[in-house]
CSV table of C-alpha atoms and ligand atoms in Angstrom, one decimal:
chain,number,residue,atom,x,y,z
A,1,UNK,CA,119.0,-12.5,117.6
A,2,UNK,CA,116.6,-11.4,115.1
A,3,UNK,CA,118.6,-8.1,114.7
A,4,UNK,CA,121.8,-10.2,114.1
A,5,UNK,CA,120.1,-12.4,111.5
A,6,UNK,CA,118.8,-9.3,109.5
A,7,UNK,CA,122.3,-7.8,109.6
A,8,UNK,CA,123.7,-10.9,108.3
A,9,UNK,CA,121.2,-11.0,105.5
A,10,UNK,CA,122.0,-7.4,104.7
A,11,UNK,CA,125.7,-8.2,104.6
A,12,UNK,CA,125.1,-11.2,102.4
A,13,UNK,CA,123.0,-9.0,100.0
A,14,UNK,CA,125.7,-6.4,99.9
A,15,UNK,CA,128.4,-8.9,99.3
A,16,UNK,CA,126.4,-10.4,96.4
A,17,UNK,CA,125.8,-7.0,94.9
A,18,UNK,CA,129.6,-6.2,95.1
A,19,UNK,CA,130.4,-9.5,93.5
A,20,UNK,CA,127.9,-8.9,90.7
A,21,UNK,CA,129.3,-5.4,90.1
A,22,UNK,CA,132.8,-6.8,90.1
A,23,UNK,CA,131.5,-9.4,87.5
A,24,UNK,CA,130.2,-6.7,85.3
A,25,UNK,CA,133.4,-4.7,85.6
A,26,UNK,CA,135.6,-7.7,84.7
A,27,UNK,CA,133.4,-8.5,81.8
A,28,UNK,CA,133.5,-4.9,80.5
A,29,UNK,CA,137.3,-4.8,81.2
A,30,UNK,CA,137.9,-7.8,79.0
A,31,UNK,CA,135.5,-6.8,76.3
A,32,UNK,CA,136.2,-3.0,76.2
A,33,UNK,CA,139.5,-2.6,78.1
A,34,UNK,CA,141.4,-2.4,74.9
A,35,UNK,CA,139.2,0.6,73.8
A,36,UNK,CA,139.6,2.3,77.2
A,37,UNK,CA,143.3,1.9,77.1
A,38,UNK,CA,143.7,3.1,73.4
A,39,UNK,CA,141.5,6.2,74.0
A,40,UNK,CA,143.1,9.0,72.0
A,41,UNK,CA,144.1,11.2,75.1
A,42,UNK,CA,146.0,8.3,76.8
A,43,UNK,CA,149.7,9.3,76.7
A,44,UNK,CA,150.6,5.7,77.0
A,45,UNK,CA,148.8,4.9,73.8
A,46,UNK,CA,149.6,8.0,71.7
A,47,UNK,CA,152.5,10.5,71.3
A,48,UNK,CA,152.6,13.4,68.9
A,49,UNK,CA,149.2,12.5,67.5
A,50,UNK,CA,150.3,8.9,66.4
A,51,UNK,CA,150.1,5.6,68.0
A,52,UNK,CA,153.2,4.9,70.2
A,53,UNK,CA,154.0,1.6,68.7
A,54,UNK,CA,152.6,-1.2,66.5
A,55,UNK,CA,152.5,-2.6,63.0
A,56,UNK,CA,149.6,-3.1,60.5
A,57,UNK,CA,150.2,-5.6,57.7
A,58,UNK,CA,148.1,-7.1,54.8
A,59,UNK,CA,147.4,-10.9,54.7
A,60,UNK,CA,150.8,-11.6,53.3
A,61,UNK,CA,152.8,-9.7,56.0
A,62,UNK,CA,153.4,-6.6,53.8
A,63,UNK,CA,153.7,-3.7,56.1
A,64,UNK,CA,151.1,-1.0,55.6
A,65,UNK,CA,151.7,1.0,58.7
A,66,UNK,CA,154.3,1.0,61.5
A,67,UNK,CA,154.6,3.2,64.5
A,68,UNK,CA,157.6,3.6,66.7
A,69,UNK,CA,157.8,6.1,69.6
A,70,UNK,CA,154.9,8.0,68.3
A,71,UNK,CA,156.3,8.3,64.7
A,72,UNK,CA,154.1,6.6,62.1
A,73,UNK,CA,155.1,5.6,58.7
A,74,UNK,CA,153.0,4.1,55.9
A,75,UNK,CA,153.8,1.7,53.1
A,76,UNK,CA,157.0,2.3,51.1
A,77,UNK,CA,155.4,3.1,47.8
A,78,UNK,CA,152.8,5.8,46.9
A,79,UNK,CA,150.3,3.4,45.1
A,80,UNK,CA,150.1,1.2,48.2
A,81,UNK,CA,149.7,4.1,50.5
A,82,UNK,CA,146.8,5.5,48.4
A,83,UNK,CA,145.2,2.0,47.7
A,84,UNK,CA,145.1,1.0,51.5
A,85,UNK,CA,144.5,4.4,53.0
A,86,UNK,CA,140.8,3.9,53.7
A,87,UNK,CA,141.6,0.5,55.4
A,88,UNK,CA,144.4,1.7,57.5
A,89,UNK,CA,143.4,5.2,58.2
A,90,UNK,CA,144.8,8.7,57.8
A,91,UNK,CA,147.1,10.6,60.1
A,92,UNK,CA,144.4,12.9,61.4
A,93,UNK,CA,141.9,10.1,62.1
A,94,UNK,CA,139.2,11.5,59.9
A,95,UNK,CA,138.7,8.1,58.1
A,96,UNK,CA,136.4,6.5,60.7
A,97,UNK,CA,136.7,3.1,59.0
A,98,UNK,CA,140.5,3.0,59.4
A,99,UNK,CA,141.9,0.3,61.6
A,100,UNK,CA,144.5,2.7,63.3
A,101,UNK,CA,141.4,4.3,64.8
A,102,UNK,CA,139.2,1.2,65.1
A,103,UNK,CA,141.7,-1.3,66.4
A,104,UNK,CA,144.3,0.8,68.1
A,105,UNK,CA,144.3,-1.6,71.0
A,106,UNK,CA,145.3,-4.5,68.8
A,107,UNK,CA,148.0,-2.4,67.0
A,108,UNK,CA,149.4,-1.3,70.4
A,109,UNK,CA,149.4,-4.8,71.6
A,110,UNK,CA,147.0,-4.4,74.5
A,111,UNK,CA,145.9,-7.5,76.3
A,112,UNK,CA,143.8,-8.0,79.5
A,113,UNK,CA,146.7,-9.3,81.6
A,114,UNK,CA,149.5,-6.9,80.7
A,115,UNK,CA,147.5,-3.9,79.4
A,116,UNK,CA,149.8,-1.6,77.3
A,117,UNK,CA,152.9,-2.7,79.2
A,118,UNK,CA,155.4,-3.0,76.3
A,119,UNK,CA,159.1,-2.9,77.5
A,120,UNK,CA,160.4,-3.5,73.9
A,121,UNK,CA,158.4,-0.6,72.6
A,122,UNK,CA,157.4,-2.4,69.5
A,123,UNK,CA,153.7,-2.7,70.1
A,124,UNK,CA,151.6,-5.5,68.5
A,125,UNK,CA,151.0,-6.6,65.0
A,126,UNK,CA,147.6,-6.4,63.4
A,127,UNK,CA,147.4,-8.6,60.3
A,128,UNK,CA,144.5,-7.6,58.1
A,129,UNK,CA,142.6,-9.9,55.7
A,130,UNK,CA,143.0,-7.5,52.8
A,131,UNK,CA,145.6,-8.3,50.0
A,132,UNK,CA,147.7,-5.1,49.2
A,133,UNK,CA,148.3,-6.4,45.7
A,134,UNK,CA,144.6,-6.6,45.0
A,135,UNK,CA,144.1,-3.2,46.6
A,136,UNK,CA,146.6,-1.8,44.2
A,137,UNK,CA,145.1,-3.5,41.1
A,138,UNK,CA,141.6,-2.3,42.1
A,139,UNK,CA,142.7,1.3,42.6
A,140,UNK,CA,144.6,1.3,39.3
A,141,UNK,CA,141.5,-0.1,37.5
A,142,UNK,CA,139.3,2.6,39.1
A,143,UNK,CA,141.7,5.2,37.7
A,144,UNK,CA,140.6,8.7,38.7
A,145,UNK,CA,136.9,7.8,39.0
A,146,UNK,CA,135.1,7.8,42.4
A,147,UNK,CA,133.9,4.3,43.4
A,148,UNK,CA,134.4,1.2,45.4
A,149,UNK,CA,135.7,-2.3,45.0
A,150,UNK,CA,134.8,-5.0,47.6
A,151,UNK,CA,135.9,-8.7,47.4
A,152,UNK,CA,135.0,-11.3,50.0
A,153,UNK,CA,136.2,-14.8,50.6
A,154,UNK,CA,132.7,-16.4,50.7
A,155,UNK,CA,133.9,-19.4,52.7
A,156,UNK,CA,135.4,-17.3,55.5
A,157,UNK,CA,133.9,-13.8,55.3
A,158,UNK,CA,137.3,-12.2,55.1
A,159,UNK,CA,137.5,-9.0,53.1
A,160,UNK,CA,140.3,-9.5,50.5
A,161,UNK,CA,139.8,-6.0,49.0
A,162,UNK,CA,138.0,-2.9,50.2
A,163,UNK,CA,139.2,0.0,48.0
A,164,UNK,CA,137.7,3.4,47.9
A,165,UNK,CA,138.3,6.3,45.5
A,166,UNK,CA,139.0,9.3,45.6
A,167,UNK,CA,141.9,8.5,47.9
A,168,UNK,CA,145.1,10.4,48.7
A,169,UNK,CA,148.7,9.7,49.8
A,170,UNK,CA,148.9,10.1,53.6
A,171,UNK,CA,152.5,11.2,53.2
A,172,UNK,CA,151.8,13.9,50.7
A,173,UNK,CA,148.1,14.9,51.0
A,174,UNK,CA,147.0,17.3,48.3
A,175,UNK,CA,146.2,20.9,49.4
A,176,UNK,CA,142.6,20.5,48.2
A,177,UNK,CA,142.1,17.2,50.0
A,178,UNK,CA,139.1,18.5,51.8
A,179,UNK,CA,137.4,19.3,48.6
A,180,UNK,CA,137.6,15.8,47.1
A,181,UNK,CA,134.0,14.5,47.3
A,182,UNK,CA,133.6,12.1,50.3
A,183,UNK,CA,137.4,11.5,50.5
A,184,UNK,CA,137.3,10.4,54.1
A,185,UNK,CA,134.6,7.7,53.4
A,186,UNK,CA,135.4,4.1,52.7
A,187,UNK,CA,132.9,3.7,49.9
A,188,UNK,CA,133.2,-0.1,49.9
A,189,UNK,CA,131.8,-0.2,53.5
A,190,UNK,CA,130.3,3.1,54.4
A,191,UNK,CA,128.5,4.3,51.2
A,192,UNK,CA,124.9,3.5,50.1
A,193,UNK,CA,124.4,4.0,46.4
A,194,UNK,CA,121.5,3.5,43.9
A,195,UNK,CA,122.0,-0.2,42.9
A,196,UNK,CA,120.1,-0.1,39.6
A,197,UNK,CA,119.7,-3.5,38.0
A,198,UNK,CA,121.9,-5.3,40.4
A,199,UNK,CA,118.8,-5.0,42.7
A,200,UNK,CA,116.9,-7.3,40.2
A,201,UNK,CA,118.7,-10.1,42.2
A,202,UNK,CA,116.5,-9.2,45.1
A,203,UNK,CA,113.3,-9.0,43.0
A,204,UNK,CA,114.2,-12.3,41.4
A,205,UNK,CA,114.8,-14.0,44.8
A,206,UNK,CA,111.4,-12.8,46.0
A,207,UNK,CA,109.8,-14.0,42.8
A,208,UNK,CA,111.5,-17.4,42.9
A,209,UNK,CA,110.3,-18.0,46.5
A,210,UNK,CA,106.8,-16.4,46.3
A,211,UNK,CA,105.7,-17.2,42.7
A,212,UNK,CA,105.8,-21.0,42.3
A,213,UNK,CA,105.0,-20.9,38.5
A,214,UNK,CA,107.8,-18.3,37.8
A,215,UNK,CA,109.9,-20.6,35.6
A,216,UNK,CA,106.8,-21.7,33.6
A,217,UNK,CA,105.8,-18.2,32.8
A,218,UNK,CA,106.1,-16.4,29.4
A,219,UNK,CA,107.1,-12.8,29.7
A,220,UNK,CA,106.9,-10.2,26.9
A,221,UNK,CA,108.5,-6.7,26.7
A,222,UNK,CA,107.3,-4.0,24.1
A,223,UNK,CA,110.0,-1.7,25.4
A,224,UNK,CA,107.8,0.1,27.8
A,225,UNK,CA,105.1,-0.7,30.4
A,226,UNK,CA,102.4,1.8,31.3
A,227,UNK,CA,102.0,2.0,35.1
A,228,UNK,CA,100.0,4.4,37.1
A,229,UNK,CA,99.9,7.2,34.6
A,230,UNK,CA,103.6,6.9,33.7
A,231,UNK,CA,105.9,4.5,32.0
A,232,UNK,CA,108.6,2.0,32.8
A,233,UNK,CA,111.0,1.8,29.9
A,234,UNK,CA,113.6,-0.5,28.5
A,235,UNK,CA,116.4,0.6,26.1
A,236,UNK,CA,114.7,-1.6,23.5
A,237,UNK,CA,111.9,-4.0,23.1
A,238,UNK,CA,113.1,-7.3,24.6
A,239,UNK,CA,110.3,-9.4,23.0
A,240,UNK,CA,109.2,-12.8,24.4
A,241,UNK,CA,111.3,-14.4,27.0
A,242,UNK,CA,111.5,-16.7,30.1
A,243,UNK,CA,112.7,-15.4,33.4
A,244,UNK,CA,116.4,-16.2,32.9
A,245,UNK,CA,116.4,-14.1,29.7
A,246,UNK,CA,114.6,-11.4,31.6
A,247,UNK,CA,117.5,-11.2,33.9
A,248,UNK,CA,120.2,-11.6,31.3
A,249,UNK,CA,118.5,-8.8,29.2
A,250,UNK,CA,118.0,-6.9,32.4
A,251,UNK,CA,114.4,-6.1,31.3
A,252,UNK,CA,113.0,-3.4,33.4
A,253,UNK,CA,109.4,-4.1,32.2
A,254,UNK,CA,109.5,-7.7,33.5
A,255,UNK,CA,111.1,-6.8,36.9
A,256,UNK,CA,108.8,-3.8,37.3
A,257,UNK,CA,105.7,-6.1,36.7
A,258,UNK,CA,107.1,-8.7,39.2
A,259,UNK,CA,107.6,-5.9,41.8
A,260,UNK,CA,103.9,-4.8,41.3
A,261,UNK,CA,102.7,-8.4,41.7
A,262,UNK,CA,104.8,-9.1,44.8
A,263,UNK,CA,103.8,-5.8,46.4
A,264,UNK,CA,105.8,-3.4,48.6
A,265,UNK,CA,105.7,-5.5,51.8
A,266,UNK,CA,107.2,-8.6,50.1
A,267,UNK,CA,109.7,-6.6,48.3
A,268,UNK,CA,110.7,-4.8,51.5
A,269,UNK,CA,111.0,-8.2,53.4
A,270,UNK,CA,113.4,-9.6,50.8
A,271,UNK,CA,115.5,-6.5,50.7
A,272,UNK,CA,115.9,-7.0,54.5
A,273,UNK,CA,116.3,-10.8,54.4
A,274,UNK,CA,119.0,-10.5,51.8
A,275,UNK,CA,121.0,-8.1,54.1
A,276,UNK,CA,120.8,-5.0,51.9
A,277,UNK,CA,119.0,-2.8,54.4
A,278,UNK,CA,121.1,-4.0,57.4
A,279,UNK,CA,124.3,-2.6,58.9
A,280,UNK,CA,126.8,-5.4,58.9
A,281,UNK,CA,129.1,-5.6,61.9
A,282,UNK,CA,132.7,-5.8,60.5
A,283,UNK,CA,134.7,-6.3,63.7
A,284,UNK,CA,132.8,-3.5,65.3
A,285,UNK,CA,132.7,-1.2,62.3
A,286,UNK,CA,129.1,-1.1,60.9
A,287,UNK,CA,128.6,-1.0,57.1
A,288,UNK,CA,126.1,1.6,55.6
A,289,UNK,CA,122.5,0.5,55.7
A,290,UNK,CA,120.9,0.4,52.3
A,291,UNK,CA,117.3,1.4,51.7
A,292,UNK,CA,114.2,-0.1,50.3
A,293,UNK,CA,110.9,1.8,51.1
A,294,UNK,CA,108.1,1.5,48.6
A,295,UNK,CA,105.4,1.3,51.4
A,296,UNK,CA,103.9,4.7,50.5
A,297,UNK,CA,105.1,4.7,46.8
A,298,UNK,CA,102.6,4.9,44.0
A,299,UNK,CA,102.4,2.0,41.5
A,300,UNK,CA,104.9,3.6,39.1
A,301,UNK,CA,107.5,4.1,41.9
A,302,UNK,CA,106.9,0.6,43.1
A,303,UNK,CA,107.5,-0.7,39.6
A,304,UNK,CA,110.8,1.2,39.3
A,305,UNK,CA,111.9,0.0,42.8
A,306,UNK,CA,111.9,-3.6,41.4
A,307,UNK,CA,114.5,-2.5,39.0
A,308,UNK,CA,116.7,-0.9,41.6
A,309,UNK,CA,115.6,2.8,41.0
A,310,UNK,CA,113.2,5.0,43.1
A,311,UNK,CA,114.6,5.3,46.6
A,312,UNK,CA,116.6,2.0,46.5
A,313,UNK,CA,120.1,2.2,48.0
A,314,UNK,CA,122.7,-0.5,48.6
A,315,UNK,CA,126.2,-0.6,50.1
A,316,UNK,CA,128.8,-2.3,47.9
A,317,UNK,CA,130.0,-4.7,50.7
A,318,UNK,CA,126.3,-5.8,51.3
A,319,UNK,CA,125.9,-6.5,47.6
A,320,UNK,CA,129.2,-8.6,47.7
A,321,UNK,CA,127.8,-10.4,50.7
A,322,UNK,CA,124.5,-11.3,49.0
A,323,UNK,CA,126.5,-12.6,46.0
A,324,UNK,CA,128.6,-14.6,48.6
A,325,UNK,CA,125.4,-16.2,49.8
A,326,UNK,CA,124.3,-17.2,46.2
A,327,UNK,CA,127.8,-18.7,45.7
A,328,UNK,CA,127.6,-20.6,49.0
A,329,UNK,CA,124.2,-22.5,49.0
A,330,UNK,CA,122.3,-19.5,50.2
A,331,UNK,CA,124.5,-18.8,53.4
A,332,UNK,CA,126.4,-15.6,53.8
A,333,UNK,CA,129.4,-15.3,56.2
A,334,UNK,CA,129.9,-12.8,58.8
A,335,UNK,CA,132.2,-10.2,57.5
A,336,UNK,CA,135.7,-9.5,58.9
A,337,UNK,CA,138.8,-7.5,58.0
A,338,UNK,CA,141.1,-9.4,60.4
A,339,UNK,CA,143.2,-12.2,59.0
A,340,UNK,CA,142.1,-15.7,59.9
A,341,UNK,CA,139.0,-14.6,61.8
A,342,UNK,CA,135.8,-16.5,60.8
A,343,UNK,CA,132.3,-16.0,62.1
A,344,UNK,CA,129.0,-17.7,61.7
A,345,UNK,CA,127.0,-18.0,58.5
A,346,UNK,CA,123.5,-16.7,58.0
A,347,UNK,CA,121.1,-18.3,55.7
A,348,UNK,CA,119.7,-15.5,53.3
A,349,UNK,CA,117.8,-18.0,51.0
A,350,UNK,CA,117.3,-21.7,50.6
A,351,UNK,CA,119.9,-23.7,48.8
A,352,UNK,CA,117.3,-24.3,46.0
A,353,UNK,CA,116.7,-20.6,45.6
A,354,UNK,CA,120.6,-20.1,45.5
A,355,UNK,CA,121.0,-22.7,42.8
A,356,UNK,CA,118.4,-21.0,40.5
A,357,UNK,CA,120.1,-17.6,41.1
A,358,UNK,CA,123.5,-19.2,40.5
A,359,UNK,CA,122.3,-20.5,37.2
A,360,UNK,CA,120.8,-17.2,36.1
A,361,UNK,CA,123.9,-15.2,36.9
A,362,UNK,CA,126.0,-17.8,35.0
A,363,UNK,CA,123.7,-17.3,32.0
A,364,UNK,CA,124.0,-13.5,32.3
A,365,UNK,CA,127.8,-13.8,31.8
A,366,UNK,CA,127.5,-16.3,28.9
A,367,UNK,CA,124.6,-14.5,27.1
A,368,UNK,CA,125.1,-10.9,27.8
A,369,UNK,CA,128.5,-9.9,29.1
A,370,UNK,CA,130.6,-12.4,27.2
A,371,UNK,CA,132.8,-15.1,28.9
A,372,UNK,CA,135.7,-14.0,26.6
A,373,UNK,CA,135.7,-10.7,28.5
A,374,UNK,CA,136.8,-12.7,31.6
A,375,UNK,CA,139.2,-15.2,30.2
A,376,UNK,CA,139.8,-18.2,32.5
A,377,UNK,CA,137.3,-17.1,35.2
A,378,UNK,CA,134.2,-19.2,36.0
A,379,UNK,CA,132.3,-15.9,36.6
A,380,UNK,CA,128.7,-15.5,37.6
A,381,UNK,CA,127.5,-11.9,37.6
A,382,UNK,CA,124.9,-9.1,37.2
A,383,UNK,CA,125.5,-5.6,36.1
A,384,UNK,CA,123.7,-2.4,37.1
A,385,UNK,CA,123.4,1.0,35.4
A,386,UNK,CA,121.9,3.2,37.9
A,387,UNK,CA,120.3,6.6,37.2
A,388,UNK,CA,121.1,9.0,39.9
A,389,UNK,CA,120.6,12.4,38.4
A,390,UNK,CA,124.4,12.8,37.9
A,391,UNK,CA,125.6,13.3,34.4
A,392,UNK,CA,126.4,9.6,34.0
A,393,UNK,CA,124.9,6.5,35.7
A,394,UNK,CA,126.5,4.7,38.6
A,395,UNK,CA,128.2,1.6,36.9
A,396,UNK,CA,127.8,-1.7,39.0
A,397,UNK,CA,129.1,-5.2,38.5
A,398,UNK,CA,128.5,-7.8,41.2
A,399,UNK,CA,129.0,-11.6,41.4
A,400,UNK,CA,131.5,-14.3,42.2
A,401,UNK,CA,133.7,-17.1,40.9
A,402,UNK,CA,132.2,-20.5,41.0
A,403,UNK,CA,135.5,-22.0,42.0
A,404,UNK,CA,136.1,-23.7,45.4
A,405,UNK,CA,139.9,-22.8,45.0
A,406,UNK,CA,139.1,-19.2,44.5
A,407,UNK,CA,135.9,-18.6,46.4
A,408,UNK,CA,135.6,-14.9,45.8
A,409,UNK,CA,132.5,-12.7,45.7
A,410,UNK,CA,132.7,-9.1,44.8
A,411,UNK,CA,131.0,-5.8,44.1
A,412,UNK,CA,132.3,-2.9,42.0
A,413,UNK,CA,130.4,0.5,41.9
A,414,UNK,CA,131.8,3.5,40.0
A,415,UNK,CA,130.0,6.8,40.3
A,416,UNK,CA,129.1,9.0,37.3
A,417,UNK,CA,130.7,6.4,35.0
A,418,UNK,CA,128.3,4.9,32.4
A,419,UNK,CA,127.0,1.4,32.0
A,420,UNK,CA,127.9,-1.4,34.4
A,421,UNK,CA,128.9,-3.8,31.6
A,422,UNK,CA,131.3,-1.4,29.9
A,423,UNK,CA,132.7,0.5,33.0
A,424,UNK,CA,132.5,-1.8,36.1
A,425,UNK,CA,132.9,-5.2,34.5
A,426,UNK,CA,136.4,-4.6,33.3
A,427,UNK,CA,137.5,-3.4,36.8
A,428,UNK,CA,136.1,-6.6,38.3
A,429,UNK,CA,137.9,-8.6,35.6
A,430,UNK,CA,141.3,-6.9,36.5
A,431,UNK,CA,140.8,-7.6,40.2
A,432,UNK,CA,139.6,-11.1,39.8
A,433,UNK,CA,142.4,-12.0,37.4
A,434,UNK,CA,144.8,-10.7,40.0
A,435,UNK,CA,143.1,-12.6,42.7
A,436,UNK,CA,143.3,-16.0,40.9
A,437,UNK,CA,147.0,-15.3,40.1
A,438,UNK,CA,146.7,-14.7,36.3
B,1,ZN,ZN1,112.5,-5.1,28.5
């Protein structure tokens, strides 16, 4: 009897173990089955190096990519093909951020019940959140310069624009395509660049939350600040000012002294809290991590780190997400490239802090960049001119529209270009004018 009971127990344990493993398998099948089925060497998914079937469209239904029986075609015109290449992906799958590589299962029309069974041979349709018209405008505005334009709807987290240059026409790739610098990288999502003065938004956030008397203080700039045997310099002496003028003047001396006062741990904590050092999950694609590391820096390097120099790095889409939070009472949305998909919000800062930053960025436009340069746009922004060792600085312009009907946050970064206000701001204006329908 005892033997029977122990055998029954053993059988029950085995049955439970099998059930548990089955559960794990079903869970993995539902969550990863699409990736298994769309594996590149599956002949039911691919033919002749291309997806067997499926369509990719922009948010308005404009076809960006269509595959039938293993033959793939891109958009009808060359500008659209070049402007959407990094979002869609190239024919050789070298662009890791491309959706034909990332979301092959959704394009093929895979589902957990029918798998890849597709009697009509048409595959599925993957509608992206990007707007092909904005992509074209952004690429034209970048011209032949290397750079990125990212635009986010800050109420949904949808990426409306993610343009990267240099790019190429997948239907007529140039012979020297491999020699174009970082051509397979989607710089909007996968590049980390020296942020320059756009990083002062991080230093300012830390100062607002950690220095209660910040707005009562009187600051002064003599054009240079002696620190640790070296100097932090401004292009000119900014004189006496309050904190909002320090941001609008982009005074290096003030932000360097704030970084020294806050210290490397607090600065690093805020770079992390504001999402600049994180890799953001965009439907399974992770954005490039930025960097803030002044723990072992001397005081001069710590000072410059508060102005976005030293070892600081930021990814354009993470900068746009930070601006999205400022525009949205301190809460940043989860990012997506899929139309209509919305995720959770993460509070990066308190609503009170966001309101102060909002006012400061509004003031930057009115006092420094000139509202006339952005006709009709309720633009709040910050520029950056980042020294990188290249011949010319990386030009940045980041911000958002304070308009519930057009809730767009953005980041523009152009390498080896010049000043943020003169080079990146006009690109932002062109894209935002198109976005609001002007
Ligand atoms: Zn100054």
